Amino acid sequence: MHVFGSSGVRGVAGEELTPQDAMRVAQAAGSVWATDTERVAVARDTRTTGRTYENAVTSGFTGHGFDVDRLGVVPTPGLQAYCEAEGVPGLMVTASHNPPAYNGIKLIGADGVELSRETLDEVERALDAAPSHATWDRMGTDRRVERARRDYRAGIRETVDRERIAGADLTVVVDPGHGAGALVSPDLFRELGCTVHTVNGQPDGHFPGRNPEPVAATLGDLRSYVGATDADLGIAHDGDGDRAMFVDERGEHIDGSAMFAALAAAELGAGDGVVSAVNASQRLVDVVEAAGATLSLTPIGSTYIVSRIKERQAEGTHVAIAGEGNGGVLFPDYRIARDGAYTAARFCELVADQPASELVAPYDDYYNVRRNLHVDDEAAREAMLSGIETYATDAAADLDTTDGWRLDYGDGWVLARPSGTEPVVRVYAEARTPERAEELAGQMVGAAERGE
């Protein structure tokens, strides 16, 4: 089993992931980075355990001889922007969308891009070795860096079409969910010329207003506030601000796959490449085909998407957009990073010309279902996966095993895969009617629970 899942390492703080574990990860990463740099950057989201884990990884790095730039609370893409600008690798203390009890670690290269699977494997091998330490006279120091959020905000502001957004006189409601985006997005959209209201806008690692994951079930406050203020758009982030989800001007949740399709339709030209995960919506497939572009599918997780972007670029393909329907979108011409604030600004460019509900209306033809099947132990997990595999192999559908088991039926598809970060097996289904989507999901869930 990998220590690093598809989006880093996460676990319940103090139980599944301890401060000592975090220090060991920093020491292992330091042993891999030692030949290239003597300096690293560390940032965190707003979780109550964040400062403890920040201190732990900082000690791991300084004890290895590194000087550490401590950025404090910054969205993950803000750390990535800092790493790229300074040419130093970084470590993000975050559990992203996981519940408040969790914390985690994500590693960033000196180019501002998540580490490849190959480099993560190298770090994992270093975890098995005895850690090395600098002598007393070669230990590193740490310093506070206060400008990272400001510089990150400025980079977005200078890249998007501010005149287009400001000229539309948009009113937006920003829901950062008490996460790191609370210290960036409200100010950013004011600087872009929007009238800004906030909900769940104070940084708070207990996440009292809503769960850190920005899904329809957690965005009731945002939907109500958009309706009450006659806003043009509601913007929601996850805990570390690398994702964005939206509520339209009617106060209705916008499906993430529909949002991704709308952004792709505006971005793509003939011959462009798109990278998405194996759970990519038919909406995206249709947009790619209509544009004369090409779609490359990967296992689920930002690490795999980032690696595939680089592969396609090395082949000479212009990758115009990438990501998943969970709000994690990448615009490689800007930066190879999931960036919730940048994605929201690019969506505002489109809303400046057309109401959000009309913008996504062409992509409302499919219905999505998602089920999380919790597993108690490894034996239960293996039984569940065995049942899924038996069912998928015998099904009268096209089977794709890029990541888990995806069955395409023509009028819909269903995918089952084990999570890389949580003790769950996820089931996704999509069809032209909600009844068919529920049917496909139910059949897969039934096979999993029977453990055939």
mmCIF file of N, CA, C and O in Angstrom, residues 9-22 45 47-54 93-95 98-105 205 421:
data_model
loop_
_atom_site.group_PDB
_atom_site.id
_atom_site.type_symbol
_atom_site.label_atom_id
_atom_site.label_comp_id
_atom_site.label_asym_id
_atom_site.label_seq_id
_atom_site.Cartn_x
_atom_site.Cartn_y
_atom_site.Cartn_z
ATOM 1 N N VAL A 9 -1.201 12.381 1.712
ATOM 2 C CA VAL A 9 -1.447 11.459 2.814
ATOM 3 C C VAL A 9 -2.369 12.153 3.813
ATOM 4 O O VAL A 9 -2.162 13.320 4.150
ATOM 5 N N ARG A 10 -3.405 11.436 4.267
ATOM 6 C CA ARG A 10 -4.358 12.020 5.212
ATOM 7 C C ARG A 10 -4.753 10.975 6.239
ATOM 8 O O ARG A 10 -4.680 9.774 5.984
ATOM 9 N N GLY A 11 -5.212 11.452 7.386
ATOM 10 C CA GLY A 11 -5.717 10.550 8.411
ATOM 11 C C GLY A 11 -6.248 11.345 9.585
ATOM 12 O O GLY A 11 -6.054 12.569 9.674
ATOM 13 N N VAL A 12 -6.940 10.675 10.486
ATOM 14 C CA VAL A 12 -7.431 11.335 11.692
ATOM 15 C C VAL A 12 -6.229 11.809 12.505
ATOM 16 O O VAL A 12 -5.334 11.024 12.826
ATOM 17 N N ALA A 13 -6.194 13.089 12.805
ATOM 18 C CA ALA A 13 -5.049 13.673 13.505
ATOM 19 C C ALA A 13 -4.893 13.052 14.879
ATOM 20 O O ALA A 13 -5.861 12.885 15.624
ATOM 21 N N GLY A 14 -3.636 12.704 15.213
ATOM 22 C CA GLY A 14 -3.337 12.125 16.505
ATOM 23 C C GLY A 14 -3.584 10.642 16.593
ATOM 24 O O GLY A 14 -3.181 10.006 17.570
ATOM 25 N N GLU A 15 -4.229 10.066 15.579
ATOM 26 C CA GLU A 15 -4.511 8.632 15.574
ATOM 27 C C GLU A 15 -3.889 7.980 14.333
ATOM 28 O O GLU A 15 -2.905 7.252 14.426
ATOM 29 N N GLU A 16 -4.473 8.254 13.194
ATOM 30 C CA GLU A 16 -3.971 7.669 11.948
ATOM 31 C C GLU A 16 -2.766 8.433 11.403
ATOM 32 O O GLU A 16 -1.951 7.880 10.666
ATOM 33 N N LEU A 17 -2.687 9.708 11.724
ATOM 34 C CA LEU A 17 -1.553 10.545 11.313
ATOM 35 C C LEU A 17 -1.143 11.390 12.511
ATOM 36 O O LEU A 17 -1.867 12.303 12.921
ATOM 37 N N THR A 18 0.005 11.106 13.094
ATOM 38 C CA THR A 18 0.471 11.816 14.278
ATOM 39 C C THR A 18 1.473 12.896 13.897
ATOM 40 O O THR A 18 2.011 12.896 12.783
ATOM 41 N N PRO A 19 1.760 13.833 14.804
ATOM 42 C CA PRO A 19 2.813 14.809 14.524
ATOM 43 C C PRO A 19 4.160 14.140 14.238
ATOM 44 O O PRO A 19 4.936 14.639 13.410
ATOM 45 N N GLN A 20 4.429 13.024 14.891
ATOM 46 C CA GLN A 20 5.681 12.301 14.633
ATOM 47 C C GLN A 20 5.701 11.762 13.206
ATOM 48 O O GLN A 20 6.743 11.792 12.537
ATOM 49 N N ASP A 21 4.544 11.283 12.731
ATOM 50 C CA ASP A 21 4.449 10.837 11.340
ATOM 51 C C ASP A 21 4.745 11.989 10.385
ATOM 52 O O ASP A 21 5.460 11.833 9.392
ATOM 53 N N ALA A 22 4.183 13.152 10.696
ATOM 54 C CA ALA A 22 4.396 14.322 9.844
ATOM 55 C C ALA A 22 5.869 14.706 9.808
ATOM 56 O O ALA A 22 6.411 15.051 8.753
ATOM 57 N N ASP A 45 -3.714 24.791 6.078
ATOM 58 C CA ASP A 45 -5.063 25.328 6.052
ATOM 59 C C ASP A 45 -5.479 25.697 7.478
ATOM 60 O O ASP A 45 -4.619 25.855 8.349
ATOM 61 N N ARG A 47 -7.212 24.127 9.881
ATOM 62 C CA ARG A 47 -7.570 23.089 10.855
ATOM 63 C C ARG A 47 -6.937 23.362 12.214
ATOM 64 O O ARG A 47 -5.827 23.882 12.298
ATOM 65 N N THR A 48 -7.641 22.976 13.259
ATOM 66 C CA THR A 48 -7.172 23.269 14.613
ATOM 67 C C THR A 48 -5.834 22.594 14.902
ATOM 68 O O THR A 48 -5.060 23.078 15.727
ATOM 69 N N THR A 49 -5.563 21.483 14.242
ATOM 70 C CA THR A 49 -4.293 20.790 14.442
ATOM 71 C C THR A 49 -3.203 21.292 13.497
ATOM 72 O O THR A 49 -2.068 20.819 13.548
ATOM 73 N N GLY A 50 -3.544 22.255 12.661
ATOM 74 C CA GLY A 50 -2.604 22.689 11.626
ATOM 75 C C GLY A 50 -1.298 23.237 12.155
ATOM 76 O O GLY A 50 -0.223 22.920 11.638
ATOM 77 N N ARG A 51 -1.368 24.072 13.189
ATOM 78 C CA ARG A 51 -0.136 24.671 13.708
ATOM 79 C C ARG A 51 0.771 23.594 14.318
ATOM 80 O O ARG A 51 1.997 23.626 14.154
ATOM 81 N N THR A 52 0.180 22.624 14.996
ATOM 82 C CA THR A 52 0.985 21.537 15.568
ATOM 83 C C THR A 52 1.733 20.780 14.477
ATOM 84 O O THR A 52 2.934 20.497 14.595
ATOM 85 N N TYR A 53 1.040 20.478 13.403
ATOM 86 C CA TYR A 53 1.670 19.732 12.314
ATOM 87 C C TYR A 53 2.643 20.613 11.529
ATOM 88 O O TYR A 53 3.674 20.131 11.051
ATOM 89 N N GLU A 54 2.331 21.899 11.429
ATOM 90 C CA GLU A 54 3.281 22.825 10.806
ATOM 91 C C GLU A 54 4.578 22.856 11.609
ATOM 92 O O GLU A 54 5.683 22.826 11.046
ATOM 93 N N VAL A 93 0.280 21.428 4.770
ATOM 94 C CA VAL A 93 -0.420 20.704 5.827
ATOM 95 C C VAL A 93 -1.909 20.923 5.612
ATOM 96 O O VAL A 93 -2.435 22.008 5.865
ATOM 97 N N THR A 94 -2.594 19.901 5.111
ATOM 98 C CA THR A 94 -4.008 20.032 4.803
ATOM 99 C C THR A 94 -4.643 18.658 4.650
ATOM 100 O O THR A 94 -3.988 17.708 4.230
ATOM 101 N N ALA A 95 -5.915 18.585 4.991
ATOM 102 C CA ALA A 95 -6.710 17.400 4.677
ATOM 103 C C ALA A 95 -7.802 17.758 3.685
ATOM 104 O O ALA A 95 -8.790 17.041 3.542
ATOM 105 N N ASN A 98 -11.650 16.767 3.757
ATOM 106 C CA ASN A 98 -11.983 15.802 4.801
ATOM 107 C C ASN A 98 -12.553 16.492 6.043
ATOM 108 O O ASN A 98 -12.349 17.686 6.248
ATOM 109 N N PRO A 99 -13.257 15.746 6.906
ATOM 110 C CA PRO A 99 -13.858 16.331 8.112
ATOM 111 C C PRO A 99 -12.820 16.952 9.039
ATOM 112 O O PRO A 99 -11.613 16.707 8.909
ATOM 113 N N PRO A 100 -13.277 17.756 10.023
ATOM 114 C CA PRO A 100 -12.364 18.518 10.878
ATOM 115 C C PRO A 100 -11.332 17.690 11.635
ATOM 116 O O PRO A 100 -10.242 18.190 11.939
ATOM 117 N N ALA A 101 -11.655 16.450 11.967
ATOM 118 C CA ALA A 101 -10.728 15.627 12.750
ATOM 119 C C ALA A 101 -9.496 15.206 11.961
ATOM 120 O O ALA A 101 -8.506 14.782 12.540
ATOM 121 N N TYR A 102 -9.554 15.327 10.651
ATOM 122 C CA TYR A 102 -8.451 14.876 9.801
ATOM 123 C C TYR A 102 -7.391 15.955 9.628
ATOM 124 O O TYR A 102 -7.658 17.152 9.768
ATOM 125 N N ASN A 103 -6.182 15.500 9.324
ATOM 126 C CA ASN A 103 -5.169 16.382 8.760
ATOM 127 C C ASN A 103 -4.350 15.563 7.770
ATOM 128 O O ASN A 103 -4.536 14.344 7.649
ATOM 129 N N GLY A 104 -3.459 16.240 7.057
ATOM 130 C CA GLY A 104 -2.719 15.541 6.021
ATOM 131 C C GLY A 104 -1.567 16.361 5.488
ATOM 132 O O GLY A 104 -1.299 17.478 5.950
ATOM 133 N N ILE A 105 -0.896 15.799 4.497
ATOM 134 C CA ILE A 105 0.299 16.417 3.921
ATOM 135 C C ILE A 105 0.270 16.245 2.413
ATOM 136 O O ILE A 105 -0.048 15.161 1.907
ATOM 137 N N GLY A 205 -10.983 26.259 12.240
ATOM 138 C CA GLY A 205 -10.667 24.868 12.004
ATOM 139 C C GLY A 205 -11.683 23.875 12.516
ATOM 140 O O GLY A 205 -11.576 22.674 12.228
ATOM 141 N N THR A 421 -7.685 7.832 0.085
ATOM 142 C CA THR A 421 -7.429 8.626 1.288
ATOM 143 C C THR A 421 -8.364 8.299 2.446
ATOM 144 O O THR A 421 -8.114 8.729 3.571
#
